[in-house]
Amino acid sequence: MTPNQNHGVRYTGLIDKYRDRLPLSADVHAVSLGEGATPLIKLQNVSRLLAVDVEIYVKFEGVNPTGSFKDRGMTVAVTKAVEQGSRAVICASTGNTSASAAAYAARGGLKALVLIPEGNIALGKLAQAMMHGAKVIQIQGNFDHGMALVKSLAENAPVTLVNSVNPYRLQGQKTIAFEIVEELGRAPDYHCLPVGNAGNITAHWIGYTECARNAGDETTAACGFCDGHCSLTRQRTIQHRPTLVGYQAAGAAPFIANQFVDHPETVATAIRIGRPQSWEFAWTASRESGGWFSSVTDEQILRTQKLLAEQEGVFCEPASAASIAGLIGDLEQGKIEEGSIIVCTVTGHGLKDPDTAIELSAKPVTVPAQQDAVRKIVMEHLDG
Ligand SMILES: *Cc1c(COP(=O)(O)O)cnc(C)c1O
């Protein structure tokens, strides 16, 4: 928060808020759009429908400036790129990384180049990258092909790679855990999230681990990412760190197959990834937390996306619904104890993918612009 001239307190983004916990110098100017500080919404109607005695919260990352959690990572990655004198950023993307990179590059005065899989990105995300003036390169291949291309490109051209292999991305994304611990006054028992490239599950674990360390929990002070010393502990020592549960789409589920997948397929295009870049990190995070991975079908994903929108007023994109779809399955199977406090990351906004939303929903009715005709529909609907 920075005091402004009117003596109010304006939220100016997560770098200003958490600067002392990020690898940035004290005086660097943040390239920010006010990301972070997203709402932690307690589910009411869905919890009642499920008839289970747990508290479920969704951290709605769809309200970040470009509509996904990618902004948390991008503010730090682009701030660092500017500080290092870079003139351009590049990424491969299933859509949201390109939208975020394009916006933060615009804000920071950098050029942006984005590689996207032709025909497999949601319309809203494409519109964002184009609108912010990025050079959009559609490749005749999938995300994994794009990733391989930009990694080698960034080694030989004066561009900064801003995929989540860029460590500053994960540093920014870890702040979601800080916010949740502040909001709940503790870490949740379980944290559920969709997994694609697996940067975000890694970032969540870094964040929760740092919170635990700050809280003085010596038993969790060692962490694989920080000092190469993992305290592999399954029991929850661990009021301070949640069990991490990662969900993948059944057609793009390398963590469930325990091997890379060559032809990932799912309606949830944001997690249509067969070769996750943070493969080892994610396994470490899962193991250290005593967690697991499981998969959900496209049908479960879409049903849950609709359920959240209709029952809670939360409109997320398909990939984001995977976390709640998976949680519902695990609750039904009794894998999560009664009384648990659960947080699900709802990673992106539903407006990103209007085509899928329209396909899932009842079509509008068309009537003449007359009282009688409209009244008839109103009465039918109220009775329905
Ligand atoms: C990027 C993204 C994911 C997957 O996150 P990873 O860090 O790649 O595992 C999930 N949902 C949405 C909406 C995304 O944009």
PDB file of N, CA, C and O in Angstrom, residues 282-346:
ATOM      1  N   ALA A 282       7.211 -30.329  -9.019  1.00  0.00           N
ATOM      2  CA  ALA A 282       5.829 -30.630  -8.637  1.00  0.00           C
ATOM      3  C   ALA A 282       5.743 -31.956  -7.883  1.00  0.00           C
ATOM      4  O   ALA A 282       4.995 -32.082  -6.919  1.00  0.00           O
ATOM      5  N   TRP A 283       6.520 -32.933  -8.323  1.00  0.00           N
ATOM      6  CA  TRP A 283       6.539 -34.206  -7.586  1.00  0.00           C
ATOM      7  C   TRP A 283       7.065 -33.988  -6.173  1.00  0.00           C
ATOM      8  O   TRP A 283       6.539 -34.549  -5.208  1.00  0.00           O
ATOM      9  N   THR A 284       8.085 -33.160  -6.046  1.00  0.00           N
ATOM     10  CA  THR A 284       8.639 -32.875  -4.718  1.00  0.00           C
ATOM     11  C   THR A 284       7.595 -32.196  -3.832  1.00  0.00           C
ATOM     12  O   THR A 284       7.396 -32.583  -2.675  1.00  0.00           O
ATOM     13  N   ALA A 285       6.926 -31.205  -4.393  1.00  0.00           N
ATOM     14  CA  ALA A 285       5.905 -30.483  -3.626  1.00  0.00           C
ATOM     15  C   ALA A 285       4.800 -31.438  -3.180  1.00  0.00           C
ATOM     16  O   ALA A 285       4.370 -31.437  -2.017  1.00  0.00           O
ATOM     17  N   SER A 286       4.357 -32.275  -4.098  1.00  0.00           N
ATOM     18  CA  SER A 286       3.281 -33.206  -3.793  1.00  0.00           C
ATOM     19  C   SER A 286       3.710 -34.177  -2.686  1.00  0.00           C
ATOM     20  O   SER A 286       2.996 -34.392  -1.710  1.00  0.00           O
ATOM     21  N   ARG A 287       4.896 -34.717  -2.836  1.00  0.00           N
ATOM     22  CA  ARG A 287       5.406 -35.697  -1.869  1.00  0.00           C
ATOM     23  C   ARG A 287       5.610 -35.048  -0.501  1.00  0.00           C
ATOM     24  O   ARG A 287       5.170 -35.571   0.523  1.00  0.00           O
ATOM     25  N   GLU A 288       6.257 -33.890  -0.487  1.00  0.00           N
ATOM     26  CA  GLU A 288       6.515 -33.228   0.797  1.00  0.00           C
ATOM     27  C   GLU A 288       5.229 -32.868   1.528  1.00  0.00           C
ATOM     28  O   GLU A 288       5.196 -32.840   2.756  1.00  0.00           O
ATOM     29  N   SER A 289       4.197 -32.586   0.773  1.00  0.00           N
ATOM     30  CA  SER A 289       2.945 -32.167   1.411  1.00  0.00           C
ATOM     31  C   SER A 289       2.081 -33.358   1.793  1.00  0.00           C
ATOM     32  O   SER A 289       1.018 -33.185   2.402  1.00  0.00           O
ATOM     33  N   GLY A 290       2.492 -34.552   1.385  1.00  0.00           N
ATOM     34  CA  GLY A 290       1.644 -35.723   1.623  1.00  0.00           C
ATOM     35  C   GLY A 290       0.436 -35.739   0.709  1.00  0.00           C
ATOM     36  O   GLY A 290      -0.591 -36.339   1.016  1.00  0.00           O
ATOM     37  N   GLY A 291       0.563 -35.090  -0.438  1.00  0.00           N
ATOM     38  CA  GLY A 291      -0.593 -34.938  -1.334  1.00  0.00           C
ATOM     39  C   GLY A 291      -0.630 -35.966  -2.450  1.00  0.00           C
ATOM     40  O   GLY A 291       0.076 -36.973  -2.415  1.00  0.00           O
ATOM     41  N   TRP A 292      -1.463 -35.711  -3.447  1.00  0.00           N
ATOM     42  CA  TRP A 292      -1.620 -36.626  -4.570  1.00  0.00           C
ATOM     43  C   TRP A 292      -2.095 -35.865  -5.805  1.00  0.00           C
ATOM     44  O   TRP A 292      -2.462 -34.702  -5.719  1.00  0.00           O
ATOM     45  N   PHE A 293      -2.022 -36.563  -6.937  1.00  0.00           N
ATOM     46  CA  PHE A 293      -2.586 -36.045  -8.191  1.00  0.00           C
ATOM     47  C   PHE A 293      -3.759 -36.934  -8.563  1.00  0.00           C
ATOM     48  O   PHE A 293      -3.712 -38.144  -8.342  1.00  0.00           O
ATOM     49  N   SER A 294      -4.798 -36.349  -9.143  1.00  0.00           N
ATOM     50  CA  SER A 294      -5.774 -37.205  -9.806  1.00  0.00           C
ATOM     51  C   SER A 294      -6.385 -36.499 -10.998  1.00  0.00           C
ATOM     52  O   SER A 294      -6.101 -35.317 -11.244  1.00  0.00           O
ATOM     53  N   SER A 295      -7.149 -37.253 -11.765  1.00  0.00           N
ATOM     54  CA  SER A 295      -7.642 -36.690 -13.024  1.00  0.00           C
ATOM     55  C   SER A 295      -9.153 -36.554 -13.005  1.00  0.00           C
ATOM     56  O   SER A 295      -9.854 -37.241 -12.257  1.00  0.00           O
ATOM     57  N   VAL A 296      -9.637 -35.646 -13.828  1.00  0.00           N
ATOM     58  CA  VAL A 296     -11.072 -35.435 -14.000  1.00  0.00           C
ATOM     59  C   VAL A 296     -11.377 -35.424 -15.496  1.00  0.00           C
ATOM     60  O   VAL A 296     -10.550 -34.994 -16.300  1.00  0.00           O
ATOM     61  N   THR A 297     -12.553 -35.916 -15.841  1.00  0.00           N
ATOM     62  CA  THR A 297     -12.930 -35.953 -17.254  1.00  0.00           C
ATOM     63  C   THR A 297     -13.396 -34.565 -17.705  1.00  0.00           C
ATOM     64  O   THR A 297     -13.771 -33.726 -16.884  1.00  0.00           O
ATOM     65  N   ASP A 298     -13.397 -34.353 -19.005  1.00  0.00           N
ATOM     66  CA  ASP A 298     -13.904 -33.089 -19.547  1.00  0.00           C
ATOM     67  C   ASP A 298     -15.357 -32.875 -19.125  1.00  0.00           C
ATOM     68  O   ASP A 298     -15.778 -31.750 -18.829  1.00  0.00           O
ATOM     69  N   GLU A 299     -16.103 -33.968 -19.073  1.00  0.00           N
ATOM     70  CA  GLU A 299     -17.509 -33.870 -18.681  1.00  0.00           C
ATOM     71  C   GLU A 299     -17.634 -33.372 -17.233  1.00  0.00           C
ATOM     72  O   GLU A 299     -18.446 -32.492 -16.939  1.00  0.00           O
ATOM     73  N   GLN A 300     -16.823 -33.907 -16.339  1.00  0.00           N
ATOM     74  CA  GLN A 300     -16.832 -33.433 -14.941  1.00  0.00           C
ATOM     75  C   GLN A 300     -16.425 -31.959 -14.861  1.00  0.00           C
ATOM     76  O   GLN A 300     -16.975 -31.183 -14.086  1.00  0.00           O
ATOM     77  N   ILE A 301     -15.429 -31.597 -15.654  1.00  0.00           N
ATOM     78  CA  ILE A 301     -14.943 -30.210 -15.650  1.00  0.00           C
ATOM     79  C   ILE A 301     -16.061 -29.249 -16.046  1.00  0.00           C
ATOM     80  O   ILE A 301     -16.339 -28.259 -15.369  1.00  0.00           O
ATOM     81  N   LEU A 302     -16.745 -29.566 -17.142  1.00  0.00           N
ATOM     82  CA  LEU A 302     -17.775 -28.654 -17.649  1.00  0.00           C
ATOM     83  C   LEU A 302     -18.982 -28.614 -16.717  1.00  0.00           C
ATOM     84  O   LEU A 302     -19.569 -27.551 -16.487  1.00  0.00           O
ATOM     85  N   ARG A 303     -19.336 -29.762 -16.155  1.00  0.00           N
ATOM     86  CA  ARG A 303     -20.456 -29.806 -15.218  1.00  0.00           C
ATOM     87  C   ARG A 303     -20.145 -28.928 -14.006  1.00  0.00           C
ATOM     88  O   ARG A 303     -20.979 -28.186 -13.507  1.00  0.00           O
ATOM     89  N   THR A 304     -18.918 -28.985 -13.546  1.00  0.00           N
ATOM     90  CA  THR A 304     -18.540 -28.216 -12.357  1.00  0.00           C
ATOM     91  C   THR A 304     -18.414 -26.728 -12.673  1.00  0.00           C
ATOM     92  O   THR A 304     -18.761 -25.869 -11.858  1.00  0.00           O
ATOM     93  N   GLN A 305     -17.935 -26.411 -13.869  1.00  0.00           N
ATOM     94  CA  GLN A 305     -17.870 -25.000 -14.277  1.00  0.00           C
ATOM     95  C   GLN A 305     -19.264 -24.378 -14.235  1.00  0.00           C
ATOM     96  O   GLN A 305     -19.458 -23.279 -13.713  1.00  0.00           O
ATOM     97  N   LYS A 306     -20.227 -25.135 -14.741  1.00  0.00           N
ATOM     98  CA  LYS A 306     -21.617 -24.668 -14.766  1.00  0.00           C
ATOM     99  C   LYS A 306     -22.173 -24.565 -13.343  1.00  0.00           C
ATOM    100  O   LYS A 306     -22.862 -23.597 -12.989  1.00  0.00           O
ATOM    101  N   LEU A 307     -21.863 -25.564 -12.532  1.00  0.00           N
ATOM    102  CA  LEU A 307     -22.337 -25.599 -11.142  1.00  0.00           C
ATOM    103  C   LEU A 307     -21.872 -24.368 -10.366  1.00  0.00           C
ATOM    104  O   LEU A 307     -22.654 -23.703  -9.688  1.00  0.00           O
ATOM    105  N   LEU A 308     -20.604 -24.054 -10.485  1.00  0.00           N
ATOM    106  CA  LEU A 308     -20.050 -22.890  -9.778  1.00  0.00           C
ATOM    107  C   LEU A 308     -20.707 -21.593 -10.247  1.00  0.00           C
ATOM    108  O   LEU A 308     -20.999 -20.705  -9.444  1.00  0.00           O
ATOM    109  N   ALA A 309     -20.902 -21.490 -11.547  1.00  0.00           N
ATOM    110  CA  ALA A 309     -21.504 -20.279 -12.104  1.00  0.00           C
ATOM    111  C   ALA A 309     -22.954 -20.141 -11.641  1.00  0.00           C
ATOM    112  O   ALA A 309     -23.397 -19.064 -11.240  1.00  0.00           O
ATOM    113  N   GLU A 310     -23.691 -21.250 -11.669  1.00  0.00           N
ATOM    114  CA  GLU A 310     -25.123 -21.190 -11.343  1.00  0.00           C
ATOM    115  C   GLU A 310     -25.401 -21.154  -9.851  1.00  0.00           C
ATOM    116  O   GLU A 310     -26.377 -20.549  -9.423  1.00  0.00           O
ATOM    117  N   GLN A 311     -24.556 -21.830  -9.079  1.00  0.00           N
ATOM    118  CA  GLN A 311     -24.848 -21.953  -7.649  1.00  0.00           C
ATOM    119  C   GLN A 311     -24.135 -20.924  -6.782  1.00  0.00           C
ATOM    120  O   GLN A 311     -24.554 -20.642  -5.678  1.00  0.00           O
ATOM    121  N   GLU A 312     -23.007 -20.396  -7.278  1.00  0.00           N
ATOM    122  CA  GLU A 312     -22.221 -19.497  -6.430  1.00  0.00           C
ATOM    123  C   GLU A 312     -21.954 -18.143  -7.068  1.00  0.00           C
ATOM    124  O   GLU A 312     -21.366 -17.264  -6.440  1.00  0.00           O
ATOM    125  N   GLY A 313     -22.295 -17.995  -8.358  1.00  0.00           N
ATOM    126  CA  GLY A 313     -21.993 -16.728  -9.018  1.00  0.00           C
ATOM    127  C   GLY A 313     -20.528 -16.565  -9.379  1.00  0.00           C
ATOM    128  O   GLY A 313     -20.073 -15.459  -9.662  1.00  0.00           O
ATOM    129  N   VAL A 314     -19.791 -17.674  -9.368  1.00  0.00           N
ATOM    130  CA  VAL A 314     -18.367 -17.607  -9.723  1.00  0.00           C
ATOM    131  C   VAL A 314     -18.194 -18.199 -11.113  1.00  0.00           C
ATOM    132  O   VAL A 314     -18.436 -19.385 -11.333  1.00  0.00           O
ATOM    133  N   PHE A 315     -17.796 -17.357 -12.054  1.00  0.00           N
ATOM    134  CA  PHE A 315     -17.650 -17.770 -13.457  1.00  0.00           C
ATOM    135  C   PHE A 315     -16.171 -17.967 -13.747  1.00  0.00           C
ATOM    136  O   PHE A 315     -15.416 -16.996 -13.842  1.00  0.00           O
ATOM    137  N   CYS A 316     -15.767 -19.216 -13.851  1.00  0.00           N
ATOM    138  CA  CYS A 316     -14.356 -19.498 -14.121  1.00  0.00           C
ATOM    139  C   CYS A 316     -14.216 -20.200 -15.453  1.00  0.00           C
ATOM    140  O   CYS A 316     -15.190 -20.649 -16.040  1.00  0.00           O
ATOM    141  N   GLU A 317     -12.992 -20.298 -15.936  1.00  0.00           N
ATOM    142  CA  GLU A 317     -12.779 -21.013 -17.189  1.00  0.00           C
ATOM    143  C   GLU A 317     -12.687 -22.519 -16.914  1.00  0.00           C
ATOM    144  O   GLU A 317     -12.525 -22.933 -15.761  1.00  0.00           O
ATOM    145  N   PRO A 318     -12.795 -23.343 -17.955  1.00  0.00           N
ATOM    146  CA  PRO A 318     -12.839 -24.794 -17.728  1.00  0.00           C
ATOM    147  C   PRO A 318     -11.652 -25.324 -16.901  1.00  0.00           C
ATOM    148  O   PRO A 318     -11.861 -26.097 -15.963  1.00  0.00           O
ATOM    149  N   ALA A 319     -10.435 -24.926 -17.224  1.00  0.00           N
ATOM    150  CA  ALA A 319      -9.274 -25.456 -16.491  1.00  0.00           C
ATOM    151  C   ALA A 319      -9.420 -25.200 -14.994  1.00  0.00           C
ATOM    152  O   ALA A 319      -9.060 -26.054 -14.166  1.00  0.00           O
ATOM    153  N   SER A 320      -9.951 -24.045 -14.641  1.00  0.00           N
ATOM    154  CA  SER A 320     -10.077 -23.683 -13.230  1.00  0.00           C
ATOM    155  C   SER A 320     -11.078 -24.584 -12.516  1.00  0.00           C
ATOM    156  O   SER A 320     -10.918 -24.890 -11.328  1.00  0.00           O
ATOM    157  N   ALA A 321     -12.110 -24.996 -13.242  1.00  0.00           N
ATOM    158  CA  ALA A 321     -13.141 -25.847 -12.641  1.00  0.00           C
ATOM    159  C   ALA A 321     -12.593 -27.225 -12.293  1.00  0.00           C
ATOM    160  O   ALA A 321     -13.170 -27.947 -11.475  1.00  0.00           O
ATOM    161  N   ALA A 322     -11.459 -27.582 -12.889  1.00  0.00           N
ATOM    162  CA  ALA A 322     -10.868 -28.896 -12.603  1.00  0.00           C
ATOM    163  C   ALA A 322     -10.572 -29.061 -11.119  1.00  0.00           C
ATOM    164  O   ALA A 322     -10.700 -30.157 -10.573  1.00  0.00           O
ATOM    165  N   SER A 323     -10.197 -27.965 -10.441  1.00  0.00           N
ATOM    166  CA  SER A 323      -9.849 -28.118  -9.026  1.00  0.00           C
ATOM    167  C   SER A 323     -11.081 -28.479  -8.202  1.00  0.00           C
ATOM    168  O   SER A 323     -11.021 -29.348  -7.332  1.00  0.00           O
ATOM    169  N   ILE A 324     -12.214 -27.855  -8.484  1.00  0.00           N
ATOM    170  CA  ILE A 324     -13.420 -28.158  -7.693  1.00  0.00           C
ATOM    171  C   ILE A 324     -14.020 -29.495  -8.144  1.00  0.00           C
ATOM    172  O   ILE A 324     -14.502 -30.270  -7.313  1.00  0.00           O
ATOM    173  N   ALA A 325     -13.954 -29.776  -9.443  1.00  0.00           N
ATOM    174  CA  ALA A 325     -14.442 -31.069  -9.942  1.00  0.00           C
ATOM    175  C   ALA A 325     -13.684 -32.204  -9.257  1.00  0.00           C
ATOM    176  O   ALA A 325     -14.267 -33.185  -8.792  1.00  0.00           O
ATOM    177  N   GLY A 326     -12.373 -32.051  -9.188  1.00  0.00           N
ATOM    178  CA  GLY A 326     -11.548 -33.082  -8.551  1.00  0.00           C
ATOM    179  C   GLY A 326     -11.836 -33.188  -7.060  1.00  0.00           C
ATOM    180  O   GLY A 326     -11.942 -34.287  -6.513  1.00  0.00           O
ATOM    181  N   LEU A 327     -11.979 -32.035  -6.427  1.00  0.00           N
ATOM    182  CA  LEU A 327     -12.276 -32.032  -4.991  1.00  0.00           C
ATOM    183  C   LEU A 327     -13.587 -32.770  -4.707  1.00  0.00           C
ATOM    184  O   LEU A 327     -13.670 -33.576  -3.770  1.00  0.00           O
ATOM    185  N   ILE A 328     -14.602 -32.514  -5.528  1.00  0.00           N
ATOM    186  CA  ILE A 328     -15.890 -33.177  -5.322  1.00  0.00           C
ATOM    187  C   ILE A 328     -15.705 -34.703  -5.391  1.00  0.00           C
ATOM    188  O   ILE A 328     -16.209 -35.439  -4.546  1.00  0.00           O
ATOM    189  N   GLY A 329     -14.936 -35.159  -6.377  1.00  0.00           N
ATOM    190  CA  GLY A 329     -14.658 -36.593  -6.493  1.00  0.00           C
ATOM    191  C   GLY A 329     -13.939 -37.140  -5.268  1.00  0.00           C
ATOM    192  O   GLY A 329     -14.307 -38.194  -4.733  1.00  0.00           O
ATOM    193  N   ASP A 330     -12.948 -36.416  -4.795  1.00  0.00           N
ATOM    194  CA  ASP A 330     -12.177 -36.898  -3.644  1.00  0.00           C
ATOM    195  C   ASP A 330     -12.996 -36.862  -2.353  1.00  0.00           C
ATOM    196  O   ASP A 330     -12.804 -37.696  -1.466  1.00  0.00           O
ATOM    197  N   LEU A 331     -13.916 -35.898  -2.250  1.00  0.00           N
ATOM    198  CA  LEU A 331     -14.816 -35.868  -1.088  1.00  0.00           C
ATOM    199  C   LEU A 331     -15.740 -37.086  -1.125  1.00  0.00           C
ATOM    200  O   LEU A 331     -15.950 -37.754  -0.112  1.00  0.00           O
ATOM    201  N   GLU A 332     -16.259 -37.373  -2.316  1.00  0.00           N
ATOM    202  CA  GLU A 332     -17.161 -38.527  -2.454  1.00  0.00           C
ATOM    203  C   GLU A 332     -16.456 -39.823  -2.102  1.00  0.00           C
ATOM    204  O   GLU A 332     -17.056 -40.735  -1.542  1.00  0.00           O
ATOM    205  N   GLN A 333     -15.175 -39.881  -2.439  1.00  0.00           N
ATOM    206  CA  GLN A 333     -14.415 -41.104  -2.136  1.00  0.00           C
ATOM    207  C   GLN A 333     -13.856 -41.125  -0.713  1.00  0.00           C
ATOM    208  O   GLN A 333     -13.117 -42.038  -0.348  1.00  0.00           O
ATOM    209  N   GLY A 334     -14.173 -40.097   0.055  1.00  0.00           N
ATOM    210  CA  GLY A 334     -13.731 -40.089   1.452  1.00  0.00           C
ATOM    211  C   GLY A 334     -12.239 -39.868   1.635  1.00  0.00           C
ATOM    212  O   GLY A 334     -11.677 -40.212   2.679  1.00  0.00           O
ATOM    213  N   LYS A 335     -11.588 -39.276   0.634  1.00  0.00           N
ATOM    214  CA  LYS A 335     -10.145 -39.062   0.758  1.00  0.00           C
ATOM    215  C   LYS A 335      -9.798 -37.844   1.614  1.00  0.00           C
ATOM    216  O   LYS A 335      -8.639 -37.629   1.943  1.00  0.00           O
ATOM    217  N   ILE A 336     -10.814 -37.051   1.934  1.00  0.00           N
ATOM    218  CA  ILE A 336     -10.600 -35.828   2.706  1.00  0.00           C
ATOM    219  C   ILE A 336     -11.485 -35.870   3.950  1.00  0.00           C
ATOM    220  O   ILE A 336     -12.694 -36.092   3.841  1.00  0.00           O
ATOM    221  N   GLU A 337     -10.880 -35.713   5.128  1.00  0.00           N
ATOM    222  CA  GLU A 337     -11.643 -35.891   6.369  1.00  0.00           C
ATOM    223  C   GLU A 337     -12.673 -34.788   6.586  1.00  0.00           C
ATOM    224  O   GLU A 337     -12.494 -33.653   6.136  1.00  0.00           O
ATOM    225  N   GLU A 338     -13.696 -35.148   7.356  1.00  0.00           N
ATOM    226  CA  GLU A 338     -14.678 -34.157   7.797  1.00  0.00           C
ATOM    227  C   GLU A 338     -13.988 -33.108   8.650  1.00  0.00           C
ATOM    228  O   GLU A 338     -12.989 -33.384   9.304  1.00  0.00           O
ATOM    229  N   GLY A 339     -14.546 -31.896   8.588  1.00  0.00           N
ATOM    230  CA  GLY A 339     -13.988 -30.818   9.398  1.00  0.00           C
ATOM    231  C   GLY A 339     -12.813 -30.107   8.743  1.00  0.00           C
ATOM    232  O   GLY A 339     -12.291 -29.140   9.293  1.00  0.00           O
ATOM    233  N   SER A 340     -12.405 -30.571   7.570  1.00  0.00           N
ATOM    234  CA  SER A 340     -11.241 -29.965   6.922  1.00  0.00           C
ATOM    235  C   SER A 340     -11.553 -28.566   6.377  1.00  0.00           C
ATOM    236  O   SER A 340     -12.687 -28.278   5.989  1.00  0.00           O
ATOM    237  N   ILE A 341     -10.530 -27.757   6.361  1.00  0.00           N
ATOM    238  CA  ILE A 341     -10.602 -26.459   5.686  1.00  0.00           C
ATOM    239  C   ILE A 341      -9.848 -26.597   4.369  1.00  0.00           C
ATOM    240  O   ILE A 341      -8.678 -26.978   4.349  1.00  0.00           O
ATOM    241  N   ILE A 342     -10.558 -26.313   3.274  1.00  0.00           N
ATOM    242  CA  ILE A 342     -10.016 -26.573   1.935  1.00  0.00           C
ATOM    243  C   ILE A 342     -10.026 -25.279   1.124  1.00  0.00           C
ATOM    244  O   ILE A 342     -11.031 -24.564   1.117  1.00  0.00           O
ATOM    245  N   VAL A 343      -8.925 -25.000   0.449  1.00  0.00           N
ATOM    246  CA  VAL A 343      -8.903 -23.880  -0.497  1.00  0.00           C
ATOM    247  C   VAL A 343      -8.659 -24.431  -1.901  1.00  0.00           C
ATOM    248  O   VAL A 343      -7.800 -25.302  -2.088  1.00  0.00           O
ATOM    249  N   CYS A 344      -9.439 -23.957  -2.861  1.00  0.00           N
ATOM    250  CA  CYS A 344      -9.220 -24.295  -4.271  1.00  0.00           C
ATOM    251  C   CYS A 344      -8.790 -23.034  -5.013  1.00  0.00           C
ATOM    252  O   CYS A 344      -9.428 -21.988  -4.882  1.00  0.00           O
ATOM    253  N   THR A 345      -7.735 -23.140  -5.803  1.00  0.00           N
ATOM    254  CA  THR A 345      -7.369 -22.010  -6.649  1.00  0.00           C
ATOM    255  C   THR A 345      -8.240 -22.036  -7.896  1.00  0.00           C
ATOM    256  O   THR A 345      -8.229 -23.011  -8.652  1.00  0.00           O
ATOM    257  N   VAL A 346      -9.007 -20.974  -8.073  1.00  0.00           N
ATOM    258  CA  VAL A 346      -9.786 -20.815  -9.301  1.00  0.00           C
ATOM    259  C   VAL A 346      -8.961 -19.896 -10.189  1.00  0.00           C
ATOM    260  O   VAL A 346      -8.919 -18.681 -10.008  1.00  0.00           O
TER     261      VAL A 346
END
